[in-house]
mmCIF file of C-alpha atoms in Angstrom:
data_model
loop_
_atom_site.group_PDB
_atom_site.id
_atom_site.type_symbol
_atom_site.label_atom_id
_atom_site.label_comp_id
_atom_site.label_asym_id
_atom_site.label_seq_id
_atom_site.Cartn_x
_atom_site.Cartn_y
_atom_site.Cartn_z
ATOM 1 C CA MET A 1 -120.536 -98.850 67.230
ATOM 2 C CA GLU A 2 -118.843 -95.716 65.926
ATOM 3 C CA PHE A 3 -115.080 -95.256 65.790
ATOM 4 C CA HIS A 4 -113.519 -92.013 66.827
ATOM 5 C CA ILE A 5 -109.718 -91.582 66.616
ATOM 6 C CA LEU A 6 -109.981 -89.749 70.013
ATOM 7 C CA ASP A 7 -111.299 -93.113 71.555
ATOM 8 C CA THR A 8 -107.665 -94.546 70.966
ATOM 9 C CA LEU A 9 -105.971 -91.968 73.176
ATOM 10 C CA PRO A 10 -106.652 -93.832 76.414
ATOM 11 C CA VAL A 11 -105.318 -97.003 74.767
ATOM 12 C CA LEU A 12 -102.245 -95.227 73.535
ATOM 13 C CA ARG A 13 -101.633 -93.862 76.989
ATOM 14 C CA GLU A 14 -101.733 -97.362 78.440
ATOM 15 C CA ILE A 15 -99.213 -98.661 75.858
ATOM 16 C CA ILE A 16 -96.779 -95.643 75.866
ATOM 17 C CA VAL A 17 -96.974 -94.225 79.426
ATOM 18 C CA GLU A 18 -97.876 -97.360 81.468
ATOM 19 C CA GLY A 19 -96.173 -99.893 79.247
ATOM 20 C CA HIS A 20 -99.349 -102.032 79.102
ATOM 21 C CA PHE A 21 -99.507 -104.055 75.873
ATOM 22 C CA GLU A 22 -99.935 -107.606 74.613
ATOM 23 C CA THR A 23 -96.752 -109.168 73.293
ATOM 24 C CA GLY A 24 -98.590 -111.986 71.785
ATOM 25 C CA ALA A 25 -100.901 -109.588 69.853
ATOM 26 C CA ILE A 26 -97.877 -107.617 68.513
ATOM 27 C CA VAL A 27 -96.120 -110.816 67.368
ATOM 28 C CA ILE A 28 -99.237 -112.129 65.596
ATOM 29 C CA SER A 29 -100.001 -108.796 63.957
ATOM 30 C CA LEU A 30 -96.411 -108.508 62.695
ATOM 31 C CA VAL A 31 -96.222 -112.036 61.328
ATOM 32 C CA SER A 32 -99.699 -111.485 59.648
ATOM 33 C CA LEU A 33 -98.544 -108.261 57.971
ATOM 34 C CA GLY A 34 -95.407 -110.000 56.840
ATOM 35 C CA ILE A 35 -97.435 -112.820 55.306
ATOM 36 C CA LEU A 36 -99.812 -110.375 53.525
ATOM 37 C CA ILE A 37 -96.949 -108.343 52.180
ATOM 38 C CA LEU A 38 -95.294 -111.520 50.882
ATOM 39 C CA TRP A 39 -98.534 -112.778 49.410
ATOM 40 C CA GLN A 40 -99.093 -109.501 47.638
ATOM 41 C CA ASN A 41 -95.637 -109.183 46.166
ATOM 42 C CA THR A 42 -94.898 -112.679 44.989
ATOM 43 C CA ARG A 43 -96.469 -115.154 42.784
ATOM 44 C CA LEU A 44 -98.439 -116.533 45.692
ATOM 45 C CA LYS A 45 -101.091 -113.847 44.913
ATOM 46 C CA GLU A 46 -101.987 -115.843 41.717
ATOM 47 C CA CYS A 47 -103.236 -118.607 43.895
ATOM 48 C CA ASN A 48 -106.933 -117.861 44.156
ATOM 49 C CA CYS A 49 -107.798 -121.108 45.797
ATOM 50 C CA LEU A 50 -105.857 -120.143 48.984
ATOM 51 C CA PRO A 51 -106.219 -116.270 49.694
ATOM 52 C CA GLY A 52 -103.638 -114.679 51.911
ATOM 53 C CA ALA A 53 -106.141 -113.474 54.360
ATOM 54 C CA LEU A 54 -107.195 -117.165 55.116
ATOM 55 C CA VAL A 55 -103.578 -118.102 55.583
ATOM 56 C CA VAL A 56 -103.151 -115.116 58.082
ATOM 57 C CA VAL A 57 -106.169 -116.237 60.103
ATOM 58 C CA ILE A 58 -104.985 -119.851 60.291
ATOM 59 C CA MET A 59 -101.428 -118.841 61.154
ATOM 60 C CA GLY A 60 -102.737 -116.592 63.870
ATOM 61 C CA VAL A 61 -104.760 -119.392 65.474
ATOM 62 C CA LEU A 62 -101.610 -121.738 65.316
ATOM 63 C CA LEU A 63 -99.308 -119.074 66.699
ATOM 64 C CA ASN A 64 -101.601 -118.397 69.650
ATOM 65 C CA ASP A 65 -101.841 -122.102 70.372
ATOM 66 C CA LEU A 66 -98.042 -122.455 70.204
ATOM 67 C CA PHE A 67 -97.579 -119.652 72.535
ATOM 68 C CA SER A 68 -99.039 -121.909 75.293
ATOM 69 C CA TYR A 69 -95.932 -124.202 74.834
ATOM 70 C CA TRP A 70 -93.236 -121.515 74.190
ATOM 71 C CA HIS A 71 -94.325 -118.438 76.097
ATOM 72 C CA PRO A 72 -97.465 -118.834 78.163
ATOM 73 C CA ASP A 73 -97.500 -115.135 78.995
ATOM 74 C CA TRP A 74 -98.038 -114.343 75.273
ATOM 75 C CA VAL A 75 -101.229 -116.407 75.027
ATOM 76 C CA LEU A 76 -104.183 -114.198 74.020
ATOM 77 C CA SER A 77 -107.312 -114.719 76.078
ATOM 78 C CA GLY A 78 -110.822 -114.832 74.819
ATOM 79 C CA GLY A 79 -114.038 -113.481 76.327
ATOM 80 C CA GLU A 80 -116.005 -110.252 75.815
ATOM 81 C CA ASN A 81 -113.021 -107.986 76.563
ATOM 82 C CA GLY A 82 -110.356 -110.323 75.308
ATOM 83 C CA HIS A 83 -108.137 -110.441 72.235
ATOM 84 C CA LEU A 84 -109.984 -113.251 70.333
ATOM 85 C CA VAL A 85 -113.177 -113.177 68.276
ATOM 86 C CA HIS A 86 -116.151 -113.409 70.705
ATOM 87 C CA LEU A 87 -119.347 -115.096 69.719
ATOM 88 C CA PRO A 88 -122.094 -115.678 72.473
ATOM 89 C CA GLU A 89 -121.426 -118.720 74.601
ATOM 90 C CA SER A 90 -124.954 -119.937 73.924
ATOM 91 C CA ILE A 91 -124.060 -120.459 70.236
ATOM 92 C CA VAL A 92 -120.690 -122.132 71.014
ATOM 93 C CA ALA A 93 -122.338 -124.662 73.460
ATOM 94 C CA GLY A 94 -125.623 -125.104 71.800
ATOM 95 C CA GLY A 95 -124.659 -125.202 68.126
ATOM 96 C CA PHE A 96 -127.519 -124.551 65.727
ATOM 97 C CA GLN A 97 -130.071 -124.612 68.403
ATOM 98 C CA GLY A 98 -128.127 -121.983 70.316
ATOM 99 C CA PHE A 99 -127.984 -119.930 67.220
ATOM 100 C CA LEU A 100 -131.763 -120.093 66.743
ATOM 101 C CA GLY A 101 -132.112 -119.094 70.361
ATOM 102 C CA GLU A 102 -130.248 -115.850 69.752
ATOM 103 C CA LEU A 103 -133.167 -114.729 67.337
ATOM 104 C CA ARG A 104 -135.532 -112.218 68.801
ATOM 105 C CA LEU A 105 -138.979 -111.096 67.720
ATOM 106 C CA PRO A 106 -139.632 -107.385 67.356
ATOM 107 C CA ASP A 107 -140.771 -105.332 70.294
ATOM 108 C CA TRP A 108 -143.869 -104.036 68.678
ATOM 109 C CA PRO A 109 -144.771 -101.422 71.363
ATOM 110 C CA ALA A 110 -141.417 -99.723 70.578
ATOM 111 C CA PHE A 111 -142.975 -98.444 67.309
ATOM 112 C CA LEU A 112 -144.752 -95.765 69.423
ATOM 113 C CA ASP A 113 -141.434 -94.468 70.706
ATOM 114 C CA PRO A 114 -140.315 -91.361 68.662
ATOM 115 C CA GLU A 115 -136.564 -91.995 69.364
ATOM 116 C CA ILE A 116 -136.771 -95.327 67.525
ATOM 117 C CA TYR A 117 -137.325 -93.347 64.268
ATOM 118 C CA ILE A 118 -134.486 -91.028 64.808
ATOM 119 C CA ILE A 119 -132.180 -93.997 65.503
ATOM 120 C CA ALA A 120 -133.604 -95.746 62.422
ATOM 121 C CA LEU A 121 -133.036 -92.683 60.264
ATOM 122 C CA THR A 122 -129.503 -92.348 61.427
ATOM 123 C CA ILE A 123 -128.684 -96.008 60.865
ATOM 124 C CA GLY A 124 -130.349 -95.839 57.407
ATOM 125 C CA LEU A 125 -128.225 -92.740 56.386
ATOM 126 C CA VAL A 126 -124.887 -94.187 57.754
ATOM 127 C CA ALA A 127 -125.536 -97.593 56.153
ATOM 128 C CA SER A 128 -126.545 -96.044 52.812
ATOM 129 C CA VAL A 129 -123.446 -93.860 52.763
ATOM 130 C CA GLU A 130 -121.073 -96.740 53.697
ATOM 131 C CA THR A 131 -122.737 -98.854 51.005
ATOM 132 C CA LEU A 132 -122.366 -96.298 48.297
ATOM 133 C CA LEU A 133 -118.734 -95.606 49.132
ATOM 134 C CA SER A 134 -118.042 -99.399 49.077
ATOM 135 C CA VAL A 135 -119.852 -99.790 45.813
ATOM 136 C CA GLU A 136 -117.694 -97.063 44.241
ATOM 137 C CA VAL A 137 -114.499 -98.713 45.321
ATOM 138 C CA VAL A 138 -115.645 -102.220 44.245
ATOM 139 C CA ASP A 139 -116.550 -100.838 40.785
ATOM 140 C CA LYS A 140 -112.957 -99.631 40.520
ATOM 141 C CA LEU A 141 -111.630 -103.041 41.634
ATOM 142 C CA ASP A 142 -113.808 -104.959 39.217
ATOM 143 C CA PRO A 143 -111.557 -106.216 36.326
ATOM 144 C CA HIS A 144 -114.601 -105.918 33.956
ATOM 145 C CA LYS A 145 -115.280 -102.317 34.990
ATOM 146 C CA ARG A 146 -119.038 -102.806 35.365
ATOM 147 C CA SER A 147 -121.212 -100.193 37.070
ATOM 148 C CA THR A 148 -123.430 -101.326 40.033
ATOM 149 C CA PRO A 149 -127.090 -100.106 39.856
ATOM 150 C CA LEU A 150 -127.143 -97.855 42.997
ATOM 151 C CA ASN A 151 -130.925 -97.727 43.363
ATOM 152 C CA LEU A 152 -131.195 -101.442 43.175
ATOM 153 C CA GLU A 153 -128.332 -101.863 45.710
ATOM 154 C CA LEU A 154 -129.922 -99.620 48.189
ATOM 155 C CA LEU A 155 -133.404 -101.175 47.557
ATOM 156 C CA ALA A 156 -131.967 -104.668 48.297
ATOM 157 C CA GLN A 157 -130.125 -103.371 51.332
ATOM 158 C CA GLY A 158 -133.299 -101.771 52.752
ATOM 159 C CA ALA A 159 -135.335 -104.987 52.186
ATOM 160 C CA ALA A 160 -132.600 -107.037 53.909
ATOM 161 C CA ASN A 161 -132.439 -104.636 56.859
ATOM 162 C CA VAL A 162 -136.251 -104.910 57.345
ATOM 163 C CA LEU A 163 -135.924 -108.689 57.434
ATOM 164 C CA ALA A 164 -132.937 -108.475 59.782
ATOM 165 C CA GLY A 165 -134.799 -106.222 62.129
ATOM 166 C CA LEU A 166 -137.748 -108.678 62.296
ATOM 167 C CA LEU A 167 -135.309 -111.394 63.410
ATOM 168 C CA GLY A 168 -133.547 -109.315 65.956
ATOM 169 C CA ALA A 169 -130.410 -109.093 63.965
ATOM 170 C CA LEU A 170 -128.041 -106.149 63.386
ATOM 171 C CA PRO A 171 -128.437 -103.918 60.296
ATOM 172 C CA ILE A 172 -126.432 -104.919 57.345
ATOM 173 C CA THR A 173 -124.352 -102.914 54.872
ATOM 174 C CA ALA A 174 -121.853 -103.300 52.098
ATOM 175 C CA VAL A 175 -118.350 -103.532 53.552
ATOM 176 C CA ILE A 176 -115.178 -102.946 51.443
ATOM 177 C CA VAL A 177 -113.221 -105.659 53.396
ATOM 178 C CA ARG A 178 -115.465 -108.569 52.256
ATOM 179 C CA SER A 179 -116.251 -107.007 48.987
ATOM 180 C CA SER A 180 -112.534 -106.682 48.077
ATOM 181 C CA ALA A 181 -111.909 -110.195 49.396
ATOM 182 C CA ASN A 182 -114.739 -111.407 47.013
ATOM 183 C CA VAL A 183 -113.077 -109.603 44.012
ATOM 184 C CA ASN A 184 -109.609 -110.945 44.882
ATOM 185 C CA ALA A 185 -110.919 -114.476 45.181
ATOM 186 C CA GLY A 186 -112.222 -114.209 41.614
ATOM 187 C CA GLY A 187 -115.841 -113.488 42.130
ATOM 188 C CA GLN A 188 -117.594 -112.503 38.976
ATOM 189 C CA THR A 189 -121.375 -112.585 39.504
ATOM 190 C CA ARG A 190 -123.894 -111.950 42.147
ATOM 191 C CA MET A 191 -123.883 -115.688 43.009
ATOM 192 C CA SER A 192 -120.491 -115.048 44.690
ATOM 193 C CA ALA A 193 -122.061 -112.629 47.200
ATOM 194 C CA PHE A 194 -124.876 -115.044 47.884
ATOM 195 C CA ILE A 195 -122.447 -117.925 48.526
ATOM 196 C CA HIS A 196 -120.458 -115.535 50.709
ATOM 197 C CA GLY A 197 -123.516 -114.949 52.796
ATOM 198 C CA VAL A 198 -124.387 -118.634 53.009
ATOM 199 C CA LEU A 199 -120.837 -119.460 54.162
ATOM 200 C CA LEU A 200 -120.972 -116.835 56.864
ATOM 201 C CA PHE A 201 -124.300 -118.231 58.154
ATOM 202 C CA LEU A 202 -122.929 -121.784 58.226
ATOM 203 C CA ALA A 203 -119.725 -120.695 59.922
ATOM 204 C CA VAL A 204 -121.615 -118.795 62.709
ATOM 205 C CA ALA A 205 -124.244 -121.427 63.159
ATOM 206 C CA PHE A 206 -121.926 -124.514 63.247
ATOM 207 C CA MET A 207 -118.411 -123.297 63.702
ATOM 208 C CA ALA A 208 -118.746 -120.732 66.493
ATOM 209 C CA GLY A 209 -116.195 -122.431 68.678
ATOM 210 C CA ILE A 210 -113.520 -122.450 65.886
ATOM 211 C CA LEU A 211 -114.318 -118.750 65.077
ATOM 212 C CA ASN A 212 -113.666 -117.837 68.778
ATOM 213 C CA LEU A 213 -110.085 -119.018 68.384
ATOM 214 C CA ILE A 214 -109.221 -116.351 65.700
ATOM 215 C CA PRO A 215 -107.000 -113.517 67.199
ATOM 216 C CA LEU A 216 -108.280 -110.040 66.540
ATOM 217 C CA ALA A 217 -104.665 -109.074 65.804
ATOM 218 C CA SER A 218 -104.882 -111.244 62.526
ATOM 219 C CA LEU A 219 -108.085 -109.490 61.486
ATOM 220 C CA ALA A 220 -106.498 -106.096 62.367
ATOM 221 C CA ALA A 221 -103.566 -106.814 60.033
ATOM 222 C CA ILE A 222 -105.952 -107.733 57.249
ATOM 223 C CA LEU A 223 -107.767 -104.432 57.715
ATOM 224 C CA LEU A 224 -104.505 -102.507 57.733
ATOM 225 C CA MET A 225 -103.566 -104.086 54.344
ATOM 226 C CA VAL A 226 -107.010 -103.409 52.849
ATOM 227 C CA GLY A 227 -106.809 -99.687 54.114
ATOM 228 C CA TYR A 228 -103.336 -99.208 52.743
ATOM 229 C CA LYS A 229 -104.474 -100.549 49.266
ATOM 230 C CA LEU A 230 -107.360 -98.167 49.219
ATOM 231 C CA ALA A 231 -105.408 -95.130 50.476
ATOM 232 C CA ARG A 232 -101.935 -95.655 49.113
ATOM 233 C CA PRO A 233 -99.452 -92.648 49.258
ATOM 234 C CA ALA A 234 -99.674 -92.517 45.483
ATOM 235 C CA LEU A 235 -103.393 -91.540 45.795
ATOM 236 C CA PHE A 236 -102.451 -88.627 48.022
ATOM 237 C CA ARG A 237 -99.820 -87.460 45.532
ATOM 238 C CA LEU A 238 -102.462 -87.807 42.745
ATOM 239 C CA MET A 239 -104.859 -85.675 44.652
ATOM 240 C CA TYR A 240 -102.253 -83.090 45.573
ATOM 241 C CA ALA A 241 -101.144 -82.938 41.950
ATOM 242 C CA GLY A 242 -104.700 -82.113 40.962
ATOM 243 C CA GLY A 243 -104.520 -78.798 42.943
ATOM 244 C CA TRP A 244 -106.040 -77.533 46.162
ATOM 245 C CA ASN A 245 -109.639 -77.821 44.892
ATOM 246 C CA PRO A 246 -109.639 -81.664 45.092
ATOM 247 C CA PHE A 247 -106.926 -82.091 47.726
ATOM 248 C CA VAL A 248 -108.325 -79.954 50.573
ATOM 249 C CA PRO A 249 -111.822 -81.681 50.563
ATOM 250 C CA PHE A 250 -110.133 -85.028 50.346
ATOM 251 C CA VAL A 251 -107.877 -84.419 53.453
ATOM 252 C CA VAL A 252 -110.680 -82.691 55.308
ATOM 253 C CA THR A 253 -113.068 -85.611 54.807
ATOM 254 C CA ILE A 254 -110.558 -88.083 56.164
ATOM 255 C CA LEU A 255 -109.737 -86.075 59.221
ATOM 256 C CA ALA A 256 -113.344 -85.319 59.859
ATOM 257 C CA VAL A 257 -114.324 -89.076 59.590
ATOM 258 C CA LEU A 258 -111.481 -90.079 61.978
ATOM 259 C CA ILE A 259 -112.290 -87.379 64.530
ATOM 260 C CA THR A 260 -116.126 -87.517 64.393
ATOM 261 C CA ASP A 261 -117.966 -90.388 62.610
ATOM 262 C CA LEU A 262 -118.679 -91.499 59.064
ATOM 263 C CA LEU A 263 -121.839 -89.619 58.568
ATOM 264 C CA THR A 264 -120.596 -86.344 60.139
ATOM 265 C CA GLY A 265 -117.286 -86.679 58.282
ATOM 266 C CA ILE A 266 -118.886 -87.134 54.900
ATOM 267 C CA ALA A 267 -121.223 -84.110 55.560
ATOM 268 C CA ILE A 268 -118.271 -81.914 56.573
ATOM 269 C CA GLY A 269 -116.244 -83.110 53.514
ATOM 270 C CA THR A 270 -119.230 -82.570 51.244
ATOM 271 C CA ALA A 271 -119.609 -79.026 52.554
ATOM 272 C CA VAL A 272 -115.931 -78.234 52.011
ATOM 273 C CA GLY A 273 -116.125 -79.756 48.434
ATOM 274 C CA ILE A 274 -119.220 -77.678 47.607
ATOM 275 C CA PHE A 275 -117.300 -74.558 48.749
ATOM 276 C CA TYR A 276 -114.240 -75.310 46.521
ATOM 277 C CA THR A 277 -116.518 -76.243 43.696
ATOM 278 C CA ILE A 278 -118.241 -72.950 43.800
ATOM 279 C CA ARG A 279 -114.948 -71.177 44.298
ATOM 280 C CA ALA A 280 -113.466 -72.870 41.276
ATOM 281 C CA ASN A 281 -116.545 -72.018 39.147
ATOM 282 C CA PHE A 282 -116.227 -68.460 40.076
ATOM 283 C CA ARG A 283 -112.589 -68.376 38.995
ATOM 284 C CA ARG A 284 -113.344 -70.213 35.746
ATOM 285 C CA SER A 285 -116.204 -67.875 34.883
ATOM 286 C CA ILE A 286 -113.661 -65.125 34.109
ATOM 287 C CA GLN A 287 -110.375 -65.798 32.375
ATOM 288 C CA VAL A 288 -107.775 -63.298 31.314
ATOM 289 C CA GLU A 289 -105.282 -64.158 28.643
ATOM 290 C CA ARG A 290 -102.320 -61.872 27.610
ATOM 291 C CA GLU A 291 -100.330 -61.705 24.484
ATOM 292 C CA GLY A 292 -97.867 -58.984 24.520
ATOM 293 C CA GLU A 293 -99.822 -55.676 25.062
ATOM 294 C CA ALA A 294 -103.123 -57.347 24.149
ATOM 295 C CA TYR A 295 -105.550 -58.749 26.737
ATOM 296 C CA LEU A 296 -108.421 -61.062 26.171
ATOM 297 C CA VAL A 297 -111.063 -61.173 28.942
ATOM 298 C CA ARG A 298 -113.349 -64.243 28.580
ATOM 299 C CA LEU A 299 -116.736 -64.430 30.215
ATOM 300 C CA ASN A 300 -117.600 -68.089 30.501
ATOM 301 C CA LYS A 301 -120.887 -69.823 31.608
ATOM 302 C CA ASP A 302 -123.099 -67.733 33.986
ATOM 303 C CA VAL A 303 -121.413 -64.513 35.224
ATOM 304 C CA SER A 304 -123.314 -63.321 38.241
ATOM 305 C CA PHE A 305 -122.859 -60.531 40.815
ATOM 306 C CA LEU A 306 -120.731 -62.926 42.844
ATOM 307 C CA ASN A 307 -118.010 -62.633 40.024
ATOM 308 C CA LYS A 308 -118.114 -58.823 40.406
ATOM 309 C CA ALA A 309 -114.985 -58.600 42.545
ATOM 310 C CA ILE A 310 -113.007 -60.965 40.349
ATOM 311 C CA LEU A 311 -113.864 -59.062 37.203
ATOM 312 C CA SER A 312 -113.066 -55.676 38.785
ATOM 313 C CA GLU A 313 -109.649 -56.986 40.042
ATOM 314 C CA ALA A 314 -108.869 -58.461 36.529
ATOM 315 C CA LEU A 315 -109.651 -55.216 34.683
ATOM 316 C CA ASN A 316 -107.874 -52.926 37.205
ATOM 317 C CA GLN A 317 -104.635 -54.899 36.647
ATOM 318 C CA ILE A 318 -104.622 -54.059 32.890
ATOM 319 C CA PRO A 319 -102.054 -51.307 32.294
ATOM 320 C CA GLN A 320 -102.791 -48.066 30.386
ATOM 321 C CA GLY A 321 -102.307 -48.120 26.564
ATOM 322 C CA SER A 322 -103.227 -51.811 26.192
ATOM 323 C CA ARG A 323 -105.524 -53.354 23.721
ATOM 324 C CA VAL A 324 -108.419 -55.147 25.389
ATOM 325 C CA ILE A 325 -111.045 -57.501 24.134
ATOM 326 C CA ILE A 326 -113.993 -58.467 26.372
ATOM 327 C CA TYR A 327 -115.525 -61.666 24.964
ATOM 328 C CA GLY A 328 -118.817 -62.673 26.339
ATOM 329 C CA SER A 329 -120.237 -65.020 23.677
ATOM 330 C CA ARG A 330 -119.745 -68.083 25.781
ATOM 331 C CA ALA A 331 -121.689 -66.784 28.627
ATOM 332 C CA ASP A 332 -125.307 -67.859 29.009
ATOM 333 C CA PHE A 333 -126.102 -65.106 31.388
ATOM 334 C CA ILE A 334 -124.432 -61.796 32.353
ATOM 335 C CA ASP A 335 -125.654 -60.082 35.413
ATOM 336 C CA LEU A 336 -126.510 -56.320 35.408
ATOM 337 C CA ASP A 337 -123.735 -55.663 37.874
ATOM 338 C CA ILE A 338 -121.149 -57.233 35.523
ATOM 339 C CA GLN A 339 -122.528 -55.081 32.638
ATOM 340 C CA GLU A 340 -122.142 -52.012 34.846
ATOM 341 C CA ILE A 341 -118.528 -52.841 35.554
ATOM 342 C CA ILE A 342 -118.019 -53.210 31.750
ATOM 343 C CA ARG A 343 -119.578 -49.883 31.105
ATOM 344 C CA GLU A 344 -117.433 -48.176 33.768
ATOM 345 C CA PHE A 345 -114.301 -49.864 32.255
ATOM 346 C CA GLN A 346 -115.320 -48.447 28.809
ATOM 347 C CA VAL A 347 -115.145 -44.938 30.231
ATOM 348 C CA ARG A 348 -111.927 -45.661 32.013
ATOM 349 C CA ALA A 349 -110.443 -47.195 28.883
ATOM 350 C CA TYR A 350 -111.254 -44.116 26.859
ATOM 351 C CA LYS A 351 -109.394 -41.882 29.428
ATOM 352 C CA ASN A 352 -106.313 -44.272 29.601
ATOM 353 C CA ASP A 353 -105.852 -44.534 25.859
ATOM 354 C CA MET A 354 -106.871 -48.105 25.747
ATOM 355 C CA GLU A 355 -108.187 -49.843 22.671
ATOM 356 C CA LEU A 356 -111.329 -51.676 23.858
ATOM 357 C CA GLU A 357 -113.533 -54.007 21.964
ATOM 358 C CA VAL A 358 -116.543 -55.785 23.520
ATOM 359 C CA ARG A 359 -117.959 -58.904 21.807
ATOM 360 C CA GLY A 360 -120.887 -61.021 22.906
ATOM 361 C CA VAL A 361 -122.393 -58.411 25.128
ATOM 362 C CA GLN A 362 -125.392 -56.623 24.084
ATOM 363 C CA PRO A 363 -124.416 -53.183 22.644
ATOM 364 C CA ALA A 364 -126.846 -51.321 24.778
ATOM 365 C CA ASP A 365 -125.578 -52.981 27.961
ATOM 366 C CA ALA A 366 -121.895 -52.707 26.950
ATOM 367 C CA ARG A 367 -121.825 -49.169 25.623
ATOM 368 C CA GLY A 368 -124.593 -47.575 27.624
#
């Protein structure tokens, strides 16, 4: 299910205009945030045996139970559209047998439906992008600063998704919430991820009734804290300090993901990033340095016809009577249009009493 920030507008209207909100959910979310902040900023965070997120979940269940004695109107209800975790009733009532009953064999005739392949390609792209983003963040969180083999990660995810599809399960992907929880709990090897999966399996298969008591408000508070850690204000200040080239694609990507979806947002952000990268390379291809009445015009990397306007503007701003050096030894390629501009500038320099020296450009091209 994709999340769009526009989808929240009807909910916000209900809360603000109609005054429709769940007091119990607000209380639980505020208490949960308070516990997480306390856990993060005190010595409690050193207690790896009892993660703050687990304390939040337990506290949320206890608070919702206490509401039935203190404020019955605050009690959060379950069900498909309720405010608690909702696992199918067949698993809750039937236990492990009910869990096995939820498994479905593939619908083999569906392989002849072309729409299936479009959906599969979309899911594959979205899952791969989400996994790669999560891997990049987890590598930064890793205290040993190891690098995850991306090809192996995607290969393992693809194999797991094939197996999940054969069992009628949802596609899987790396998720930063569980991954960061694994790192914060002291996980060091791949075995921690395997044990994590086994615990999830056992919890759903044998503890579905207990899981259905967990308030979504507690889980939302955990997500808020994880999101804040990954996008602190200091990160925005750091990106802004780096200039417009990294900052604009960064902000555009965030807004595009929130307004559209993950895949579209990443595509828009990538396109904007490519534009600013090309723009920066154009500007770096030609540099002008001034010392008194002397000007040094450097031609760096490949100088193509796309840099023609930048070079013309730079040369036109040099006043009469100046000493100018055009240095092209660092350039691997100088387009004919650029050479033509240099030849034209040579003529203009002679008429304007400029002292011009051209280095690193072939004499025949530079002097005509």
